[in-house]
Coordinates of C-alpha atoms and ligand atoms in Angstrom, one line a residue:
X113 CA 128.0 88.7 47.8
X114 CA 129.9 87.9 51.2
X115 CA 133.7 87.8 51.4
X116 CA 135.0 84.7 52.3
X117 CA 136.4 84.7 55.9
X118 CA 139.3 85.5 56.9
X119 CA 139.4 81.9 58.7
X120 CA 140.8 80.5 55.3
X121 CA 144.5 80.3 55.2
X122 CA 145.2 82.2 51.9
X123 CA 148.5 83.8 51.0
X124 CA 149.6 85.4 47.9
X125 CA 150.6 83.3 44.9
X126 CA 153.4 85.4 43.8
X127 CA 155.2 86.3 46.4
X128 CA 153.8 84.3 49.1
X129 CA 153.0 87.1 51.0
X130 CA 150.6 87.6 53.8
X131 CA 147.4 88.5 52.5
X132 CA 144.9 90.8 54.2
X133 CA 141.0 91.9 54.0
X134 CA 141.1 95.6 52.5
X135 CA 138.0 97.6 50.9
X136 CA 137.9 96.3 47.7
X137 CA 139.1 92.6 48.3
X138 CA 142.6 91.4 49.5
X139 CA 145.5 93.1 49.6
X140 CA 149.2 91.2 49.3
X141 CA 151.4 92.9 52.5
X142 CA 154.5 91.7 50.6
X143 CA 154.0 92.7 47.2
X144 CA 151.1 95.0 47.1
X145 CA 148.7 92.8 44.6
X146 CA 145.9 93.4 44.9
X147 CA 142.6 90.5 44.8
X148 CA 139.0 91.1 44.4
X149 CA 136.3 89.6 45.5
X150 CA 133.4 91.8 44.0
X151 CA 132.0 88.4 42.3
X152 CA 131.8 86.5 45.7
X153 CA 134.8 84.4 45.6
X154 CA 138.6 85.7 46.0
X155 CA 140.3 86.0 42.5
X156 CA 143.9 85.2 42.2
X157 CA 144.0 85.0 39.1
X158 CA 142.6 88.6 38.1
X159 CA 144.0 89.0 35.1
X160 CA 143.4 85.5 33.7
X161 CA 141.0 85.2 30.9
X162 CA 141.9 82.0 29.0
X163 CA 141.7 78.3 30.2
X164 CA 144.7 77.1 31.3
X165 CA 145.8 75.2 28.5
X166 CA 144.9 74.6 25.0
X167 CA 142.3 72.0 23.9
X168 CA 138.3 71.8 23.9
X169 CA 138.3 69.5 27.1
X170 CA 140.0 73.1 29.1
X171 CA 138.0 75.8 26.8
X172 CA 134.6 73.8 27.9
X173 CA 135.5 74.4 31.7
X174 CA 135.2 78.0 30.6
X175 CA 131.8 78.4 29.2
X176 CA 128.7 79.2 31.2
X177 CA 126.4 76.7 29.6
X178 CA 128.7 73.7 30.1
X179 CA 129.0 74.7 34.0
X180 CA 125.5 74.9 34.0
X181 CA 125.0 71.5 32.3
X182 CA 127.9 69.8 34.4
X183 CA 126.1 68.1 37.3
X184 CA 123.2 67.2 36.3
X185 CA 123.9 66.2 33.0
X186 CA 127.8 65.6 32.2
X187 CA 129.2 64.3 35.2
X188 CA 126.6 61.5 35.4
X189 CA 126.9 60.7 32.0
X190 CA 131.2 60.7 31.8
X191 CA 131.4 58.8 34.6
X192 CA 128.9 56.3 34.0
X193 CA 131.2 55.9 30.5
X194 CA 134.6 55.9 32.7
X195 CA 133.9 54.1 35.8
X196 CA 131.6 51.4 33.6
X197 CA 127.9 50.8 35.4
X198 CA 128.8 50.5 39.2
X199 CA 129.4 54.7 38.7
X200 CA 127.6 56.4 41.5
X201 CA 128.3 60.0 43.2
X202 CA 127.3 58.3 46.6
X203 CA 129.8 55.8 46.3
X204 CA 132.3 57.8 45.5
X205 CA 131.3 60.3 48.7
X206 CA 131.6 57.4 51.0
X207 CA 134.8 56.0 49.8
X208 CA 136.3 59.4 50.8
X209 CA 134.7 59.6 53.8
X210 CA 136.1 56.0 54.5
X211 CA 139.8 57.4 53.8
X212 CA 139.3 60.6 55.9
X213 CA 138.0 58.1 58.7
X214 CA 140.8 59.3 60.7
X215 CA 140.2 63.0 60.7
X216 CA 138.3 65.8 62.6
X217 CA 137.7 68.9 61.8
X218 CA 140.8 71.5 60.3
X219 CA 139.9 72.9 56.7
X220 CA 139.3 70.5 53.7
X221 CA 139.7 72.7 50.5
X222 CA 137.7 70.9 47.0
X223 CA 140.4 71.3 44.6
X224 CA 139.1 71.9 41.4
X225 CA 135.1 72.1 42.9
X226 CA 133.8 72.8 39.3
X227 CA 130.2 73.5 40.5
X228 CA 130.5 72.1 43.7
X229 CA 128.5 68.4 43.2
X230 CA 131.3 66.8 45.5
X231 CA 132.4 69.8 47.4
X232 CA 129.1 70.6 48.5
X233 CA 129.1 66.7 49.9
X234 CA 131.9 66.8 51.7
X235 CA 130.3 69.7 53.7
X236 CA 127.5 68.0 54.6
X237 CA 129.4 64.8 56.6
X238 CA 130.5 67.2 59.0
X239 CA 134.1 66.1 59.6
X240 CA 135.9 69.0 59.1
X241 CA 135.2 72.9 60.8
X242 CA 134.9 74.2 57.1
X243 CA 134.9 73.0 53.1
X244 CA 135.8 75.7 50.8
X245 CA 136.3 75.4 46.9
X246 CA 139.1 76.3 44.4
X247 CA 139.1 76.3 40.5
X248 CA 140.7 78.1 37.7
X249 CA 137.5 78.6 36.0
X250 CA 135.5 81.5 37.2
X251 CA 132.4 80.2 35.3
X252 CA 132.3 76.9 37.2
X253 CA 132.9 79.0 40.4
X254 CA 130.2 81.6 40.0
X255 CA 127.5 78.1 39.1
X256 CA 129.2 77.1 42.2
X257 CA 127.9 80.3 44.0
X258 CA 124.5 79.8 42.2
X259 CA 124.1 75.9 43.4
X260 CA 124.6 76.9 46.7
X261 CA 122.5 79.6 46.9
X262 CA 119.9 77.7 45.4
X263 CA 120.3 74.8 47.9
X264 CA 120.9 77.0 50.8
X265 CA 124.3 76.1 51.2
X266 CA 125.6 79.5 53.3
X267 CA 129.6 78.2 54.1
X268 CA 131.1 76.7 50.8
X269 CA 133.7 79.7 50.4
X270 CA 135.1 79.8 47.3
X271 CA 138.7 80.9 45.7
X272 CA 139.5 81.2 41.7
X273 CA 143.3 80.1 41.8
X274 CA 145.8 77.3 39.4
X275 CA 146.1 74.0 41.0
X276 CA 150.0 74.6 40.2
X277 CA 150.5 77.9 42.5
X278 CA 148.0 77.4 45.2
X279 CA 147.3 80.7 46.9
X280 CA 147.6 78.9 49.9
X281 CA 149.9 78.6 53.4
X282 CA 151.7 75.8 54.0
X283 CA 150.3 73.0 56.2
X284 CA 147.6 74.4 56.6
X285 CA 145.0 71.8 55.4
X286 CA 143.5 68.4 57.1
X287 CA 142.4 67.1 53.7
X288 CA 142.0 67.5 50.0
X289 CA 139.9 66.7 47.4
X290 CA 140.6 66.8 43.5
X291 CA 137.3 65.4 41.5
X292 CA 138.1 64.3 38.0
X293 CA 140.9 67.5 37.6
X294 CA 144.4 65.6 37.6
X295 CA 143.3 65.2 33.8
X296 CA 143.1 68.7 33.2
X297 CA 145.7 69.9 35.0
X298 CA 148.6 71.1 32.8
X299 CA 151.0 71.0 35.2
X300 CA 149.9 67.8 37.3
X301 CA 153.2 66.8 39.1
X302 CA 153.6 70.6 39.9
X303 CA 150.0 70.3 41.1
X304 CA 150.6 67.0 43.5
X305 CA 153.3 69.0 44.8
X306 CA 151.6 71.6 45.6
X307 CA 148.6 69.4 47.3
X308 CA 151.1 68.1 49.8
X309 CA 152.9 71.4 50.6
X310 CA 149.5 72.4 51.8
X311 CA 148.9 69.4 53.6
X312 CA 149.1 69.0 57.5
X313 CA 151.3 66.3 58.7
X314 CA 148.6 63.3 58.7
X315 CA 146.9 64.9 56.4
X316 CA 145.1 63.1 53.0
X317 CA 144.6 63.6 49.8
X318 CA 142.2 61.6 47.8
X319 CA 141.6 62.2 43.6
X320 CA 139.5 60.2 41.2
X321 CA 140.8 60.8 37.4
X322 CA 141.4 58.6 34.2
X323 CA 143.3 55.4 34.3
X324 CA 144.4 53.7 30.4
X325 CA 143.0 51.1 30.2
X326 CA 142.4 48.7 27.1
X327 CA 138.9 49.4 26.0
X328 CA 139.9 53.3 26.3
X329 CA 142.6 52.5 24.1
X330 CA 141.2 51.4 21.8
X331 CA 138.2 53.7 21.5
X332 CA 139.6 56.9 21.7
X333 CA 143.5 56.3 20.7
X334 CA 146.2 58.8 21.7
X335 CA 144.9 61.9 19.2
X336 CA 142.3 62.3 21.7
X337 CA 144.4 63.3 24.6
X338 CA 145.8 65.9 22.5
X339 CA 143.0 67.0 21.1
X340 CA 140.7 67.5 24.1
X341 CA 143.7 68.1 27.0
X342 CA 142.3 65.5 28.5
X343 CA 145.1 63.1 30.1
X344 CA 144.8 59.3 30.4
X345 CA 147.4 58.4 32.9
X346 CA 149.5 54.9 33.8
X347 CA 147.9 53.7 37.2
X348 CA 151.5 53.3 38.2
X349 CA 152.6 57.1 37.0
X350 CA 149.9 58.2 39.6
X351 CA 151.8 56.6 42.1
X352 CA 155.4 57.8 41.5
X353 CA 153.8 61.4 41.2
X354 CA 152.3 61.1 44.1
X355 CA 155.3 59.2 45.9
X356 CA 157.9 62.0 44.1
X357 CA 155.6 65.0 45.7
X358 CA 156.3 63.3 49.6
X359 CA 153.0 61.7 50.0
X360 CA 153.2 58.9 51.6
X361 CA 150.7 55.6 52.4
X362 CA 149.0 55.5 48.7
X363 CA 146.3 53.3 47.5
X364 CA 144.0 53.2 44.7
X365 CA 140.9 51.6 43.4
X366 CA 140.6 50.9 39.8
X367 CA 137.1 50.5 37.9
X368 CA 137.3 50.4 34.5
X369 CA 139.2 53.5 33.2
X370 CA 138.3 55.5 36.5
X371 CA 140.9 55.6 39.4
X372 CA 140.1 57.2 42.8
X373 CA 143.4 57.4 45.3
X374 CA 144.5 58.2 48.3
X375 CA 147.7 59.3 50.0
X376 CA 148.9 61.2 53.1
X377 CA 151.3 63.9 54.1
X378 CA 153.7 62.3 56.0
X379 CA 152.7 62.4 60.3
X380 CA 155.2 64.2 62.4
X381 CA 157.8 62.4 63.9
X382 CA 157.1 61.9 67.9
Ligands
SAM178 C1 135.3 67.9 35.3 S1 136.1 69.2 36.1 C2 135.9 68.3 38.1 C3 134.9 69.1 38.7 C4 134.3 68.2 39.9 N1 135.6 68.7 41.3 C5 133.9 66.8 39.8 O1 134.4 65.9 40.6 O2 132.7 66.7 38.8 C6 137.5 69.5 36.6 C7 137.7 71.2 36.9 O3 138.8 71.0 36.7 C8 139.4 72.6 37.1 N2 140.8 73.0 36.5 C9 141.3 73.2 35.1 N3 143.0 73.3 35.5 C10 142.8 73.6 36.4 C11 144.0 74.4 37.5 N4 145.5 74.5 36.5 N5 143.9 74.8 38.5 C12 142.5 74.5 39.7 N6 141.9 74.2 38.5 C13 141.5 73.8 37.0 C14 138.5 73.0 35.5 O4 137.7 74.9 35.6 C15 137.0 72.6 36.2 O5 136.3 73.0 36.9

């Protein structure tokens, strides 16, 4: 497997030191931590073999069989349940592209990329110089590599890491997409702060996740969130989280129990 190109703005998540490639993968010049890329992605969680939290939802993301069925069966199923009849991947990507309309070039991260369903499409838009994926789950990343290989996609580089401790340098990204993932992040507020940290001035964050609605409350109740580790946000909670992280220009679109949101890093003062 080819190693990700040194052009990715990586840093050591433990000490924030500079990392450089060596024969086995990558090494931190600050704390000397080593990170391998033998599987085709740089692994910043080399000793972690468990999901980031308890619950069925988090556990499923680590299962190879689930990673295999996610893109073709599971995602279309749950997006149609959460968004209602209007669910369409094409509409989702078009909406992201609209939010990115002022951006050209630079680097876009598909945060919690899963098997790459949206990341590959963001790459295809051609808006950014590079698009790479980051996920906690090695099973998802392996599936993502497989999906890219079968479709002849060569330039969707992958990193294994934690949204709450991104191995990415400050102000190095023009855009971050986090599709259907916020509700699974155990440290959602801290992860949104991390998104803010890695965005350039004027860089755009787009995300899709779940919000509470009357229908959903009746259907699943509160016990569902506890058992599955899947969280349903109050719409205002997400705006507060983005603002608290220092993001501005919050806008959102809600359809049934799905929310699509955007916010951006403040632009540099001229
Ligand atoms: C439901 S999938 C979403 C996949 C894809 N982004 C999409 O739009 O369909 C959620 C992903 O979030 C990842 N994830 C969960 N917790 C994470 C964390 N703390 N850091 C990074 N990724 C995480 C899971 O491994 C999983 O691949």
